[in-house]
XYZ file of C-alpha atoms in Angstrom:
294
model
C 5.029 15.945 5.620
C 8.149 15.807 3.482
C 7.894 12.879 1.120
C 10.254 10.931 -1.096
C 10.158 11.646 -4.828
C 7.436 9.434 -6.250
C 7.708 7.460 -9.462
C 5.425 5.655 -11.850
C 2.498 8.057 -11.429
C 1.925 8.736 -15.115
C 2.050 5.118 -16.308
C -1.201 4.060 -14.651
C -4.726 5.291 -15.251
C -7.151 5.154 -12.342
C -9.923 3.930 -14.643
C -7.856 0.941 -15.763
C -6.743 0.022 -12.258
C -10.280 0.305 -10.923
C -11.576 -1.960 -13.678
C -8.893 -4.564 -12.943
C -9.734 -4.586 -9.223
C -13.430 -4.856 -10.001
C -12.893 -7.752 -12.414
C -9.907 -9.592 -10.916
C -9.807 -8.424 -7.313
C -6.229 -7.111 -7.428
C -3.840 -4.935 -9.437
C -0.134 -4.108 -9.132
C 1.590 -0.726 -9.514
C 5.261 -1.263 -10.362
C 8.147 1.137 -9.896
C 6.226 3.465 -7.606
C 9.217 4.125 -5.333
C 13.020 3.741 -5.558
C 14.891 0.884 -3.803
C 16.068 3.101 -0.944
C 12.425 3.841 -0.074
C 11.826 0.137 0.508
C 14.987 -0.131 2.590
C 13.788 2.691 4.852
C 10.401 0.974 5.123
C 12.121 -2.261 6.137
C 14.041 -0.472 8.901
C 11.000 1.379 10.245
C 8.605 -1.565 10.264
C 11.150 -3.954 11.798
C 11.909 -1.470 14.584
C 8.232 -0.895 15.363
C 7.408 -4.605 15.210
C 10.020 -5.346 17.855
C 8.567 -2.539 19.961
C 5.041 -3.959 19.576
C 6.241 -7.443 20.573
C 7.417 -6.034 23.900
C 3.881 -5.040 24.888
C 1.141 -7.507 25.898
C -1.548 -7.218 23.215
C 0.761 -5.215 20.979
C 0.496 -7.698 18.100
C -2.218 -10.088 16.909
C -1.502 -13.632 15.631
C -2.459 -14.347 12.027
C -1.409 -17.983 11.834
C 1.721 -19.918 12.763
C 4.656 -17.444 12.883
C 2.543 -14.636 11.423
C 1.617 -11.409 13.146
C -0.265 -8.187 12.544
C 0.061 -4.848 14.299
C -0.769 -1.199 13.696
C 2.287 1.090 13.806
C 2.020 4.777 14.569
C 1.940 6.796 11.359
C 4.748 9.173 12.322
C 7.133 6.289 12.957
C 6.824 4.881 9.432
C 8.289 7.309 6.932
C 6.882 5.421 3.961
C 3.299 5.805 5.157
C 3.112 9.437 4.078
C 4.594 8.662 0.663
C 2.206 5.795 -0.027
C -0.883 7.571 1.312
C -0.225 10.625 -0.850
C 1.002 8.793 -3.957
C -0.813 10.208 -7.014
C -1.932 6.748 -8.135
C -3.373 5.913 -4.712
C -5.214 9.207 -4.462
C -6.573 9.103 -8.021
C -7.660 5.469 -7.712
C -9.388 6.103 -4.382
C -11.387 8.964 -5.851
C -12.187 6.967 -8.960
C -13.614 4.122 -6.899
C -15.163 5.936 -3.937
C -15.677 9.578 -4.854
C -14.123 12.675 -3.267
C -14.808 11.686 0.355
C -12.722 8.519 0.534
C -10.948 7.854 3.819
C -7.748 6.123 4.938
C -8.820 4.170 8.018
C -5.987 1.713 8.565
C -2.219 1.633 8.730
C -1.324 -1.965 9.434
C 1.629 -4.267 9.100
C 1.657 -7.993 8.314
C 4.796 -9.798 9.457
C 5.362 -13.393 8.292
C 8.363 -15.019 9.970
C 10.534 -17.985 8.915
C 8.585 -21.232 9.149
C 5.179 -19.586 8.649
C 2.582 -22.033 7.326
C -0.159 -21.633 4.729
C -3.068 -19.601 5.992
C -6.552 -20.904 5.221
C -8.238 -19.289 2.254
C -10.156 -16.312 3.582
C -11.461 -12.833 2.964
C -10.807 -9.971 5.362
C -14.434 -9.219 6.243
C -17.967 -10.371 5.401
C -19.340 -9.138 2.095
C -21.149 -5.784 2.428
C -24.691 -5.497 1.091
C -23.543 -3.017 -1.584
C -21.189 -5.645 -3.008
C -23.595 -8.553 -2.705
C -26.579 -6.713 -4.203
C -24.973 -4.196 -6.576
C -21.418 -5.512 -7.124
C -19.965 -2.262 -5.746
C -16.764 -2.483 -3.713
C -16.609 -0.235 -0.650
C -12.955 -0.663 0.320
C -9.474 -1.491 -0.938
C -6.214 -2.540 0.702
C -2.947 -1.055 -0.564
C -0.004 -3.357 0.220
C 3.668 -2.362 -0.013
C 6.348 -4.937 0.774
C 9.542 -3.789 2.453
C 11.607 -6.432 0.612
C 11.645 -8.472 -2.569
C 9.678 -11.652 -1.881
C 11.370 -14.869 -2.982
C 9.644 -17.326 -0.629
C 6.118 -17.587 0.743
C 4.337 -15.243 -1.699
C 0.906 -13.753 -1.261
C -1.623 -15.953 -3.070
C -5.028 -14.984 -4.376
C -7.908 -16.535 -6.316
C -8.804 -13.992 -8.969
C -12.447 -13.010 -9.370
C -13.605 -14.346 -6.009
C -14.237 -10.858 -4.587
C -17.782 -11.077 -6.000
C -18.412 -14.676 -4.921
C -21.297 -14.517 -2.438
C -19.939 -17.341 -0.304
C -23.171 -18.495 1.289
C -21.353 -21.553 2.675
C -18.413 -19.588 4.101
C -17.779 -19.944 7.823
C -18.400 -16.574 9.437
C -18.948 -15.240 5.891
C -15.154 -15.254 5.537
C -13.729 -18.811 5.420
C -14.678 -21.248 2.611
C -15.361 -24.812 3.777
C -12.307 -27.058 3.834
C -13.648 -29.264 1.054
C -13.291 -26.360 -1.369
C -9.577 -25.886 -0.642
C -8.424 -28.095 -3.591
C -10.566 -26.013 -5.962
C -8.998 -22.769 -4.816
C -5.504 -24.269 -4.708
C -5.884 -25.170 -8.397
C -6.907 -21.610 -9.300
C -4.467 -19.616 -7.174
C -2.113 -16.980 -8.502
C 1.084 -16.165 -6.625
C 2.260 -12.565 -6.245
C 5.967 -12.113 -5.547
C 6.042 -8.562 -4.243
C 9.026 -6.294 -4.869
C 10.197 -3.425 -2.741
C 9.133 -0.150 -4.364
C 5.995 -1.667 -5.914
C 2.581 -1.792 -4.329
C -0.557 -3.812 -4.952
C -4.167 -2.771 -4.501
C -6.781 -5.418 -3.802
C -10.243 -6.014 -2.533
C -10.231 -7.632 0.907
C -13.089 -9.804 -0.393
C -10.866 -11.618 -2.879
C -10.019 -15.004 -1.392
C -6.366 -14.962 -0.438
C -3.744 -16.318 1.927
C -0.142 -15.951 2.942
C 1.726 -19.049 1.813
C 4.287 -21.158 3.654
C 7.807 -19.806 4.185
C 10.957 -21.862 4.625
C 12.871 -21.849 7.892
C 15.751 -20.147 6.117
C 13.672 -17.191 4.947
C 14.001 -13.733 6.460
C 11.360 -11.728 8.256
C 9.548 -9.532 5.759
C 7.087 -6.826 6.650
C 4.220 -5.582 4.502
C 2.687 -2.152 5.058
C -1.087 -2.031 4.539
C -3.309 0.972 3.959
C -7.050 0.442 4.336
C -9.053 2.882 2.195
C -12.840 3.039 2.225
C -15.844 4.783 0.745
C -18.135 6.931 2.940
C -20.675 4.073 3.014
C -18.215 1.518 4.358
C -18.748 0.195 7.875
C -15.416 1.633 9.016
C -16.826 5.121 8.424
C -20.482 4.489 9.258
C -19.718 2.881 12.624
C -17.320 5.674 13.561
C -19.938 8.316 12.807
C -22.485 6.472 14.920
C -20.196 6.504 17.954
C -17.057 8.691 17.652
C -15.767 7.383 20.997
C -15.866 3.727 19.920
C -12.236 2.490 19.711
C -13.024 -0.423 17.412
C -13.628 1.231 14.029
C -10.086 1.505 12.620
C -8.346 4.868 12.516
C -4.842 6.157 11.864
C -3.285 6.753 15.297
C -0.759 9.555 15.690
C 0.294 12.465 17.869
C -1.032 16.012 17.653
C 2.495 17.090 16.774
C 2.537 14.795 13.721
C -0.991 15.707 12.653
C -0.048 19.371 12.437
C 2.552 18.469 9.811
C 0.175 16.527 7.557
C -0.394 18.056 4.127
C -3.919 19.535 4.012
C -4.663 17.595 0.816
C -4.064 14.339 2.695
C -5.530 15.494 6.011
C -9.005 15.647 4.465
C -8.797 11.896 3.807
C -7.226 10.798 7.096
C -9.583 9.094 9.531
C -7.453 9.664 12.598
C -7.224 9.478 16.349
C -4.888 11.761 18.313
C -3.422 9.602 21.079
C -0.652 11.880 22.430
C 0.647 15.422 22.202
C 4.092 14.420 20.897
C 5.827 11.387 19.431
C 7.715 10.873 22.678
C 4.410 10.498 24.546
C 2.807 7.882 22.286
C 1.414 5.003 24.375
C 2.611 1.393 24.081
C 1.284 -0.487 21.089
C -2.044 -2.254 21.361
C -3.721 -3.992 18.427
C -7.473 -3.350 18.472
C -8.288 -4.269 14.864
C -9.584 -7.854 14.940
C -10.614 -8.396 11.282
C -14.101 -9.471 12.336
C -12.758 -12.216 14.604
C -10.215 -13.512 12.084
C -8.269 -15.876 14.359
C -6.144 -17.947 12.079
C -3.975 -19.102 14.965
C -6.977 -21.184 16.055
C -7.621 -22.738 12.639
C -5.830 -25.611 10.981
C -3.554 -24.331 8.207
């Protein structure tokens, strides 16, 4: 794949970023891409979101006026740049060894009037994290625009909190909301930057005003070989539920071999023109924030 010139690769050491994620739950890489890269990402994700909305089951609700869907890799130019960015690749190997895998290309879309999500983590804590404090996955988030309203909010350090009282091992009880509200840190993303976080860190999308604009966030899910996303896929290769990058055979042939080795993928068509309608299978372990009180 032809990629945009990448920036900011020499300013960040994988060891430092890994330590910050381990200790705080999140880190930010600034100046990774030029402004025009973010503009292209905005165009691609907006176009694909509209396409997904046209299909029953093409998007999944993530709270009031919030949606998630999984775009096809070949239709998002920025995917290839982010997946092959030197910082992303070095950090993934630092944290998970040489056999790390990209298992998810997702997109979060908060719309004007979106409300606070409940504090949550993206999945129950794996045994390796609970027993040995080892993270088995990271999420790389790249915003298509500069965020000025409704920032991502996180509670630093909570990625190692066992959460024995969490509903479904993911949602803290409502009585703890004031505690987390007092400790939150807001992250105002900028186009061209990306963040890397543990999905176990308690976080939420915050409320957006009615005058705000739609803003899409591209998400890469990267895992170690011991993560469930890989283990479950190996148990049953035909199972559609473990997340994979979905693309055409035509697009896969163009993938750089260095990236191909790390791409957990599913070929769903021969060519881009034959890709099926969007359908969101990834359920985040039953994360149904549209059914919870924000």
